[in-house]
Tab-separated table of C-alpha atoms and ligand atoms in Angstrom:
chain	number	residue	atom	x	y	z
A	12	MET	CA	101.828	108.944	143.592
A	13	LYS	CA	98.202	109.561	142.680
A	14	GLY	CA	96.857	106.468	140.911
A	15	ASP	CA	95.913	103.244	142.669
A	16	GLN	CA	98.003	101.003	140.455
A	17	THR	CA	101.106	103.193	140.869
A	18	LYS	CA	100.648	103.092	144.645
A	19	LEU	CA	100.188	99.326	144.515
A	20	VAL	CA	103.291	98.749	142.413
A	21	HIS	CA	105.672	101.207	144.121
A	22	GLY	CA	104.142	102.195	147.472
A	23	GLY	CA	106.140	101.035	150.482
A	24	ASP	CA	109.231	100.105	148.468
A	25	PRO	CA	112.409	100.933	150.414
A	26	ASN	CA	114.206	104.070	149.245
A	27	PRO	CA	117.081	103.613	148.575
A	28	ARG	CA	116.598	100.043	147.419
A	29	ILE	CA	118.215	97.439	149.648
A	30	LEU	CA	121.479	96.430	147.918
A	31	GLY	CA	119.807	97.547	144.691
A	32	SER	CA	117.170	94.833	144.932
A	33	VAL	CA	114.221	95.943	142.766
A	34	VAL	CA	111.896	93.566	144.597
A	35	PRO	CA	112.233	93.995	148.372
A	36	PRO	CA	113.739	90.898	150.019
A	37	ILE	CA	112.024	88.550	152.468
A	38	PHE	CA	113.138	89.437	155.983
A	39	GLN	CA	113.185	85.901	157.322
A	40	SER	CA	114.280	86.824	160.839
A	41	ALA	CA	112.243	86.582	164.021
A	42	THR	CA	114.277	89.058	166.023
A	43	TYR	CA	116.354	92.179	165.396
A	44	GLU	CA	119.294	93.918	167.043
A	45	GLN	CA	118.246	96.521	169.549
A	46	ASN	CA	119.978	99.845	169.266
A	47	GLU	CA	117.907	101.874	171.687
A	48	GLU	CA	116.094	101.371	174.968
A	49	GLY	CA	112.498	100.455	174.287
A	50	GLY	CA	109.542	98.753	175.935
A	51	TYR	CA	108.102	95.306	175.302
A	52	HIS	CA	106.039	96.517	172.357
A	53	ASP	CA	108.909	98.458	170.732
A	54	GLY	CA	111.704	95.952	170.200
A	55	LYS	CA	111.690	94.594	166.653
A	56	TYR	CA	110.299	91.095	166.861
A	57	ILE	CA	108.167	89.187	164.377
A	58	ARG	CA	105.177	88.776	166.729
A	59	MET	CA	105.098	92.537	167.321
A	60	SER	CA	104.406	93.057	163.591
A	61	ASN	CA	107.194	95.641	163.386
A	62	THR	CA	109.899	93.944	161.295
A	63	PRO	CA	111.076	95.621	158.070
A	64	GLY	CA	108.844	93.204	156.113
A	65	HIS	CA	105.807	94.302	158.112
A	66	ASP	CA	106.720	97.975	157.681
A	67	LEU	CA	106.845	97.627	153.872
A	68	LEU	CA	103.362	96.115	153.841
A	69	HIS	CA	101.966	98.662	156.267
A	70	ASP	CA	103.269	101.522	154.106
A	71	LYS	CA	101.841	100.082	150.879
A	72	LEU	CA	98.496	99.269	152.485
A	73	SER	CA	97.994	102.586	154.262
A	74	LEU	CA	98.699	104.335	150.939
A	75	ILE	CA	96.054	102.345	149.098
A	76	CYS	CA	93.540	102.516	151.974
A	77	GLU	CA	94.243	106.262	152.382
A	78	THR	CA	94.620	105.814	156.139
A	79	GLU	CA	97.361	106.922	158.529
A	80	SER	CA	98.178	103.363	159.504
A	81	ALA	CA	97.675	99.739	158.588
A	82	LEU	CA	98.350	96.453	160.329
A	83	VAL	CA	98.656	93.060	158.663
A	84	THR	CA	97.587	89.913	160.512
A	85	SER	CA	97.785	86.146	160.098
A	86	SER	CA	94.214	85.884	158.723
A	87	GLY	CA	91.051	87.869	158.218
A	88	MET	CA	89.676	86.386	161.444
A	89	ALA	CA	92.781	87.551	163.352
A	90	ALA	CA	92.113	91.075	162.051
A	91	ILE	CA	88.425	90.919	162.995
A	92	THR	CA	88.829	89.359	166.444
A	93	SER	CA	91.689	91.712	167.417
A	94	ALA	CA	89.824	94.805	166.181
A	95	LEU	CA	86.752	93.822	168.208
A	96	LEU	CA	88.584	92.665	171.336
A	97	ALA	CA	90.660	95.849	171.404
A	98	ASN	CA	87.522	97.980	171.431
A	99	LEU	CA	85.040	96.085	173.612
A	100	GLU	CA	84.988	95.374	177.314
A	101	GLN	CA	82.682	93.786	179.818
A	102	GLY	CA	79.306	95.515	179.904
A	103	ASP	CA	79.574	96.928	176.373
A	104	VAL	CA	77.036	96.275	173.659
A	105	LEU	CA	78.168	95.379	170.136
A	106	LEU	CA	75.703	96.513	167.490
A	107	ALA	CA	76.173	93.976	164.718
A	108	GLU	CA	74.633	93.980	161.269
A	109	ASN	CA	72.264	91.062	160.882
A	110	ARG	CA	74.122	89.452	157.942
A	111	LEU	CA	77.754	88.661	158.662
A	112	TYR	CA	80.546	86.330	157.574
A	113	GLY	CA	80.211	82.919	159.270
A	114	GLY	CA	83.463	83.099	161.263
A	115	THR	CA	82.599	86.567	162.543
A	116	GLU	CA	79.101	85.399	163.405
A	117	ALA	CA	80.536	82.492	165.441
A	118	PHE	CA	82.966	84.786	167.283
A	119	ILE	CA	80.421	87.428	168.245
A	120	SER	CA	77.632	85.034	169.168
A	121	GLU	CA	79.711	82.387	170.975
A	122	ASP	CA	82.824	84.094	172.348
A	123	LEU	CA	81.978	87.737	173.068
A	124	PRO	CA	78.968	86.997	175.326
A	125	ARG	CA	81.279	84.895	177.564
A	126	ARG	CA	83.366	88.050	178.040
A	127	GLY	CA	80.318	90.009	179.154
A	128	VAL	CA	79.734	91.743	175.818
A	129	ARG	CA	76.105	91.793	174.708
A	130	ILE	CA	75.237	91.523	171.009
A	131	GLU	CA	72.362	93.475	169.485
A	132	ARG	CA	71.434	93.324	165.805
A	133	PHE	CA	70.483	95.997	163.331
A	134	ASP	CA	69.378	95.766	159.717
A	135	GLY	CA	71.941	97.706	157.712
A	136	MET	CA	69.556	97.939	154.765
A	137	ASP	CA	66.615	99.442	156.668
A	138	PRO	CA	67.493	102.879	158.145
A	139	ALA	CA	63.857	103.355	159.211
A	140	SER	CA	64.304	100.547	161.750
A	141	TRP	CA	67.446	101.934	163.429
A	142	GLY	CA	65.931	104.208	166.081
A	143	THR	CA	67.998	104.698	169.241
A	144	PRO	CA	70.802	102.191	169.942
A	145	PRO	CA	70.442	100.142	173.131
A	146	GLU	CA	72.016	101.456	176.336
A	147	GLY	CA	75.729	100.601	176.511
A	148	ALA	CA	76.130	100.416	172.714
A	149	LYS	CA	79.789	101.045	171.967
A	150	VAL	CA	80.799	99.533	168.635
A	151	LEU	CA	78.913	99.260	165.345
A	152	TYR	CA	80.070	96.459	163.033
A	153	CYS	CA	78.989	95.847	159.426
A	154	GLU	CA	80.140	94.492	156.057
A	155	ALA	CA	80.716	96.321	152.779
A	156	ILE	CA	79.073	93.885	150.355
A	157	THR	CA	77.217	91.146	152.199
A	158	ASN	CA	77.716	87.503	151.319
A	159	PRO	CA	76.147	85.864	149.349
A	160	ILE	CA	73.312	88.113	148.219
A	161	CYS	CA	75.509	91.175	147.747
A	162	ARG	CA	73.634	93.847	149.711
A	163	VAL	CA	75.272	97.288	149.990
A	164	ALA	CA	74.186	99.653	152.764
A	165	ASP	CA	73.925	103.441	152.644
A	166	PHE	CA	77.271	103.911	154.392
A	167	SER	CA	77.073	107.703	154.908
A	168	LYS	CA	73.670	107.360	156.541
A	169	LEU	CA	75.038	104.593	158.760
A	170	ILE	CA	78.035	106.718	159.808
A	171	GLU	CA	75.808	109.718	160.484
A	172	TRP	CA	73.638	107.580	162.772
A	173	ALA	CA	76.647	105.999	164.515
A	174	ARG	CA	78.312	109.375	165.136
A	175	LYS	CA	75.127	110.871	166.502
A	176	HIS	CA	75.125	108.105	169.120
A	177	GLY	CA	78.881	108.077	169.794
A	178	LEU	CA	79.521	104.608	168.339
A	179	PHE	CA	82.940	103.383	167.218
A	180	THR	CA	82.545	101.988	163.687
A	181	ILE	CA	84.197	98.952	162.082
A	182	ILE	CA	83.515	97.622	158.581
A	183	ASP	CA	84.639	94.360	157.003
A	184	ALA	CA	85.430	95.534	153.481
A	185	THR	CA	86.804	92.218	152.171
A	186	PHE	CA	84.303	91.939	149.310
A	187	ALA	CA	84.939	95.525	148.156
A	188	THR	CA	88.743	95.742	148.569
A	189	PRO	CA	90.237	99.258	148.881
A	190	ILE	CA	89.923	99.583	145.105
A	191	LEU	CA	86.121	99.790	145.236
A	192	LEU	CA	85.556	101.351	148.650
A	193	ARG	CA	87.625	103.618	150.934
A	194	PRO	CA	85.881	103.129	154.276
A	195	ALA	CA	88.037	105.786	155.984
A	196	SER	CA	86.852	108.429	153.531
A	197	VAL	CA	83.227	107.525	154.312
A	198	GLY	CA	84.023	107.934	158.014
A	199	PHE	CA	84.569	104.433	159.416
A	200	ASP	CA	86.999	104.309	162.355
A	201	LEU	CA	88.484	100.964	161.335
A	202	GLU	CA	88.284	98.729	158.288
A	203	VAL	CA	89.148	95.053	158.399
A	204	HIS	CA	89.848	92.736	155.464
A	205	SER	CA	90.535	89.113	154.807
A	206	ALA	CA	93.687	89.503	152.687
A	207	THR	CA	93.366	85.775	151.982
A	208	LYS	CA	90.870	86.931	149.348
A	209	GLY	CA	91.326	89.789	146.885
A	210	LEU	CA	94.280	91.610	148.460
A	211	ASN	CA	96.601	88.670	147.971
A	212	GLY	CA	94.508	87.393	145.104
A	213	HIS	CA	96.284	84.145	144.347
A	214	GLY	CA	94.629	81.787	146.799
A	215	ASP	CA	97.929	80.638	148.324
A	216	ILE	CA	98.154	82.262	151.789
A	217	ALA	CA	96.003	83.368	154.726
A	218	ALA	CA	96.370	86.994	155.798
A	219	GLY	CA	94.358	89.886	157.177
A	220	LEU	CA	94.415	93.662	157.405
A	221	VAL	CA	93.192	96.360	159.771
A	222	ALA	CA	93.460	99.996	158.620
A	223	GLY	CA	92.603	103.303	160.275
A	224	ASN	CA	94.212	106.219	162.102
A	225	ARG	CA	97.452	105.811	164.066
A	226	LYS	CA	95.827	105.754	167.492
A	227	ASN	CA	93.187	103.163	166.578
A	228	ILE	CA	95.679	100.893	164.820
A	229	GLU	CA	98.157	101.045	167.718
A	230	LYS	CA	95.402	99.893	170.070
A	231	VAL	CA	94.674	96.885	167.840
A	232	ARG	CA	98.386	96.122	167.448
A	233	LEU	CA	98.940	95.958	171.203
A	234	CYS	CA	96.075	93.460	171.418
A	235	LEU	CA	97.379	91.446	168.442
A	236	ASN	CA	100.832	91.361	170.064
A	237	TYR	CA	99.679	89.163	172.922
A	238	LEU	CA	97.047	87.256	170.943
A	239	GLY	CA	99.820	86.235	168.561
A	240	GLY	CA	98.048	86.822	165.257
A	241	HIS	CA	101.014	88.376	163.406
A	242	LEU	CA	101.677	87.715	159.710
A	243	ASP	CA	104.492	85.313	158.868
A	244	ALA	CA	107.435	86.703	156.850
A	245	HIS	CA	107.028	84.488	153.815
A	246	ALA	CA	103.251	84.990	153.627
A	247	GLY	CA	103.988	88.717	153.919
A	248	PHE	CA	106.247	88.558	150.879
A	249	LEU	CA	103.539	86.813	148.858
A	250	LEU	CA	100.957	89.369	149.982
A	251	TYR	CA	103.296	92.209	148.942
A	252	ARG	CA	103.658	90.594	145.524
A	253	GLY	CA	99.933	89.943	145.155
A	254	LEU	CA	99.077	93.542	146.035
A	255	ARG	CA	101.036	94.830	143.048
A	256	THR	CA	98.276	93.713	140.681
A	257	LEU	CA	95.237	94.325	142.909
A	258	GLY	CA	93.823	97.165	140.804
A	259	LEU	CA	94.142	95.221	137.546
A	260	ARG	CA	92.610	92.105	139.037
A	261	VAL	CA	89.652	93.854	140.671
A	262	GLU	CA	88.864	95.732	137.461
A	263	ARG	CA	88.823	92.492	135.477
A	264	GLN	CA	86.830	90.630	138.134
A	265	CYS	CA	84.196	93.374	138.110
A	266	GLU	CA	83.948	93.225	134.311
A	267	ASN	CA	83.632	89.443	134.419
A	268	ALA	CA	81.048	89.482	137.197
A	269	LEU	CA	78.929	92.110	135.447
A	270	GLY	CA	79.145	90.273	132.116
A	271	LEU	CA	78.217	86.983	133.744
A	272	ALA	CA	75.423	88.591	135.799
A	273	ARG	CA	73.915	90.137	132.643
A	274	TYR	CA	74.137	86.830	130.809
A	275	LEU	CA	72.623	84.818	133.661
A	276	SER	CA	69.786	87.339	134.091
A	277	THR	CA	68.397	86.197	130.768
A	278	HIS	CA	69.142	82.478	131.191
A	279	PRO	CA	66.010	80.293	131.174
A	280	ARG	CA	67.293	78.115	134.045
A	281	VAL	CA	68.085	81.077	136.296
A	282	LYS	CA	65.346	82.587	138.464
A	283	ALA	CA	67.218	85.521	139.951
A	284	VAL	CA	70.688	87.097	139.926
A	285	ASN	CA	72.107	89.132	142.821
A	286	TYR	CA	74.759	91.596	141.734
A	287	PRO	CA	74.810	95.254	142.811
A	288	SER	CA	75.987	96.667	139.462
A	289	LEU	CA	72.733	95.460	137.898
A	290	GLU	CA	70.083	98.194	137.672
A	291	SER	CA	67.576	95.692	139.085
A	292	HIS	CA	69.505	95.179	142.354
A	293	PRO	CA	67.851	96.797	145.410
A	294	ASP	CA	71.115	98.543	146.380
A	295	HIS	CA	72.153	99.644	142.897
A	296	ALA	CA	72.025	103.325	143.974
A	297	HIS	CA	74.421	102.648	146.881
A	298	CYS	CA	76.723	100.718	144.567
A	299	LEU	CA	76.797	103.746	142.257
A	300	GLU	CA	77.312	106.220	145.086
A	301	TYR	CA	80.036	104.431	147.023
A	302	MET	CA	81.717	102.081	144.548
A	303	ASP	CA	81.370	103.869	141.186
A	304	GLY	CA	78.840	101.231	140.171
A	305	ARG	CA	81.401	98.426	140.400
A	306	GLY	CA	79.981	95.507	142.355
A	307	GLY	CA	83.092	93.394	142.922
A	308	GLY	CA	83.872	89.893	141.698
A	309	GLY	CA	81.135	88.019	143.559
A	310	LEU	CA	77.591	87.351	142.375
A	311	SER	CA	74.946	84.831	143.280
A	312	MET	CA	72.011	83.291	141.474
A	313	GLU	CA	68.967	81.214	142.218
A	314	ILE	CA	68.343	78.493	139.717
A	315	GLU	CA	65.297	76.462	138.742
A	316	GLY	CA	65.312	73.182	140.627
A	317	ASP	CA	66.187	71.911	144.079
A	318	ALA	CA	69.342	71.627	146.180
A	319	GLU	CA	70.544	68.592	144.222
A	320	THR	CA	70.237	70.425	140.915
A	321	ALA	CA	72.248	73.346	142.323
A	322	GLN	CA	74.835	70.944	143.710
A	323	ARG	CA	75.121	69.283	140.290
A	324	VAL	CA	75.766	72.672	138.653
A	325	CYS	CA	78.622	73.364	141.086
A	326	ALA	CA	80.070	69.904	140.512
A	327	SER	CA	79.908	69.964	136.721
A	328	THR	CA	81.776	73.128	135.792
A	329	ARG	CA	84.901	72.306	133.794
A	330	PHE	CA	87.487	74.714	135.181
A	331	MET	CA	85.642	76.626	137.904
A	332	ALA	CA	86.510	74.792	141.112
A	333	ASN	CA	83.690	73.969	143.513
A	334	ALA	CA	85.391	75.693	146.447
A	335	PRO	CA	84.755	78.529	148.917
A	336	SER	CA	86.778	81.770	149.001
A	337	LEU	CA	86.870	84.622	146.498
A	338	GLY	CA	89.021	87.333	144.992
A	339	GLY	CA	91.566	84.989	143.406
A	340	VAL	CA	92.686	84.848	139.785
A	341	GLU	CA	90.634	81.695	139.296
A	342	THR	CA	86.826	81.606	139.317
A	343	LEU	CA	85.219	79.579	142.116
A	344	ILE	CA	81.669	78.301	142.391
A	345	VAL	CA	79.913	77.214	145.552
A	346	ARG	CA	76.488	76.495	147.045
A	347	PRO	CA	76.377	78.677	150.203
A	348	ALA	CA	73.762	76.439	151.915
A	349	ALA	CA	76.315	73.613	151.761
A	350	SER	CA	79.440	75.656	152.517
A	351	SER	CA	79.676	79.133	154.077
A	352	HIS	CA	76.214	78.853	155.653
A	353	ALA	CA	76.073	75.089	156.282
A	354	SER	CA	76.368	75.430	160.059
A	355	VAL	CA	73.790	78.217	160.282
A	356	SER	CA	70.228	77.436	161.400
A	357	PRO	CA	67.491	77.409	158.720
A	358	GLU	CA	65.886	80.566	160.228
A	359	VAL	CA	69.134	82.507	160.099
A	360	ARG	CA	69.795	81.161	156.619
A	361	GLU	CA	66.449	82.517	155.524
A	362	ARG	CA	67.277	85.912	157.074
A	363	TYR	CA	70.475	85.887	154.996
A	364	GLY	CA	68.526	85.020	151.836
A	365	VAL	CA	70.440	81.759	151.455
A	366	THR	CA	68.037	79.368	149.755
A	367	GLU	CA	68.833	75.721	148.963
A	368	GLY	CA	69.172	76.506	145.278
A	369	LEU	CA	71.397	79.560	145.654
A	370	ILE	CA	74.789	79.413	143.891
A	371	ARG	CA	77.630	81.880	144.388
A	372	VAL	CA	80.222	82.567	141.725
A	373	ALA	CA	83.420	84.378	142.728
A	374	CYS	CA	84.878	85.617	139.450
A	375	GLY	CA	88.560	85.404	138.652
A	376	VAL	CA	90.435	87.050	135.804
A	377	GLU	CA	89.830	84.504	133.038
A	378	ASP	CA	88.099	85.526	129.797
A	379	LEU	CA	84.394	86.242	130.144
A	380	GLU	CA	83.556	84.165	127.085
A	381	ASP	CA	85.003	81.069	128.766
A	382	LEU	CA	83.228	81.771	132.048
A	383	VAL	CA	79.924	82.019	130.178
A	384	ASP	CA	80.610	78.771	128.315
A	385	ASP	CA	81.553	76.906	131.487
A	386	ILE	CA	78.535	77.984	133.507
A	387	ASP	CA	76.276	77.454	130.502
A	388	GLN	CA	77.281	73.829	130.002
A	389	ALA	CA	77.002	73.199	133.762
A	390	LEU	CA	73.467	74.644	133.842
A	391	GLU	CA	72.423	72.638	130.760
A	392	GLY	CA	73.962	69.381	131.974
A	393	SER	CA	72.568	69.610	135.495
A	394	HIS	CA	68.963	69.584	134.400
A	395	ALA	CA	67.632	66.276	135.713
B	427	PLP	C1	87.022	85.029	154.298
B	427	PLP	C2	86.405	86.149	155.032
B	427	PLP	C3	86.752	86.420	156.360
B	427	PLP	C4	87.738	85.581	157.124
B	427	PLP	O1	89.011	85.671	156.592
B	427	PLP	P1	90.143	84.523	156.784
B	427	PLP	O2	91.298	85.110	156.076
B	427	PLP	O3	89.612	83.268	156.200
B	427	PLP	O4	90.355	84.409	158.264
B	427	PLP	C5	86.143	87.499	156.973
B	427	PLP	N1	85.225	88.254	156.347
B	427	PLP	C6	84.852	88.013	155.082
B	427	PLP	C7	83.832	88.898	154.446
B	427	PLP	C8	85.424	86.958	154.389
B	427	PLP	O5	85.043	86.710	153.124
């Protein structure tokens, strides 16, 4: 299998098919007969993430991620916390990019320091500022397309710097999905994803993914085993089903986002549009180099007017729901200052580029014409 969509449709399917079943069944069983002597982490048990249902997902996902191994988890945060906890110990320094997902930010700034892990920041977009990592630096952590202003780092440069200083590298590639970016091929040691978003793509489950080489994934799995962040069997079935159309969905979401970004760039009520496929975006060259110029389904815009005007836009779309999340078949619209970044201090919000009037649109797979119409009427109607 060479093509992404073929891998997504057929990869991982049992051969021969189980009782001829074209769609693999749900293995709704917590425990499995033991037929050999094994240790605690070897017996087939749902919390050990080694049931036949888990194996199917791991095979499909490692194929599409082009990694030796993959591990599904109960949520994106379970993937992120297990990947970090498995690789950090007391006295270590975590070098974290200075713009991260809110849940990750809370974990590294509130929980890790209590375990004796120090957090240092770096600006992923400013290689000139990197210099020498602080003493004790062990893990470098960054994101593929930052939320909500869609910055894309020079990943090869970042890896080169990390390797020079012996850092273990982890990237949250949720916004890119494996369709747009293959972190392993760029040189990252581990990639983590919230499969709640694009990988599942239908907004109906929580799930996560860690992918990398066998040794690194086994280390995370042992940690996940006692933390208890395994993926449930039924959610696993839905994820398996969602994955089958990932390539088609991401392609359409990218087309929609680019079309909408181009339209909004010329809209009189819009001051600025952040989308990396646009030539005007500061990281357009990185988007071209690492993601074939495809910027994903998310874009953000600053509109004329204050927070209330922006809030009115989000509340007056006809079919776009005013809700967080992304990567689903339906388009969602949200004001980051009132949602994903509501609990963040004004200084940090400014560092993230989250202004009061910023609006994020996470494109689904509807028709572009209808997305344009919906946002257009919301922008017109919201003008006080
Ligand atoms: C949503 C998200 C997460 C957290 O994933 P959950 O599945 O909600 O736990 C982590 N990182 C990014 C970039 C996300 O968008």
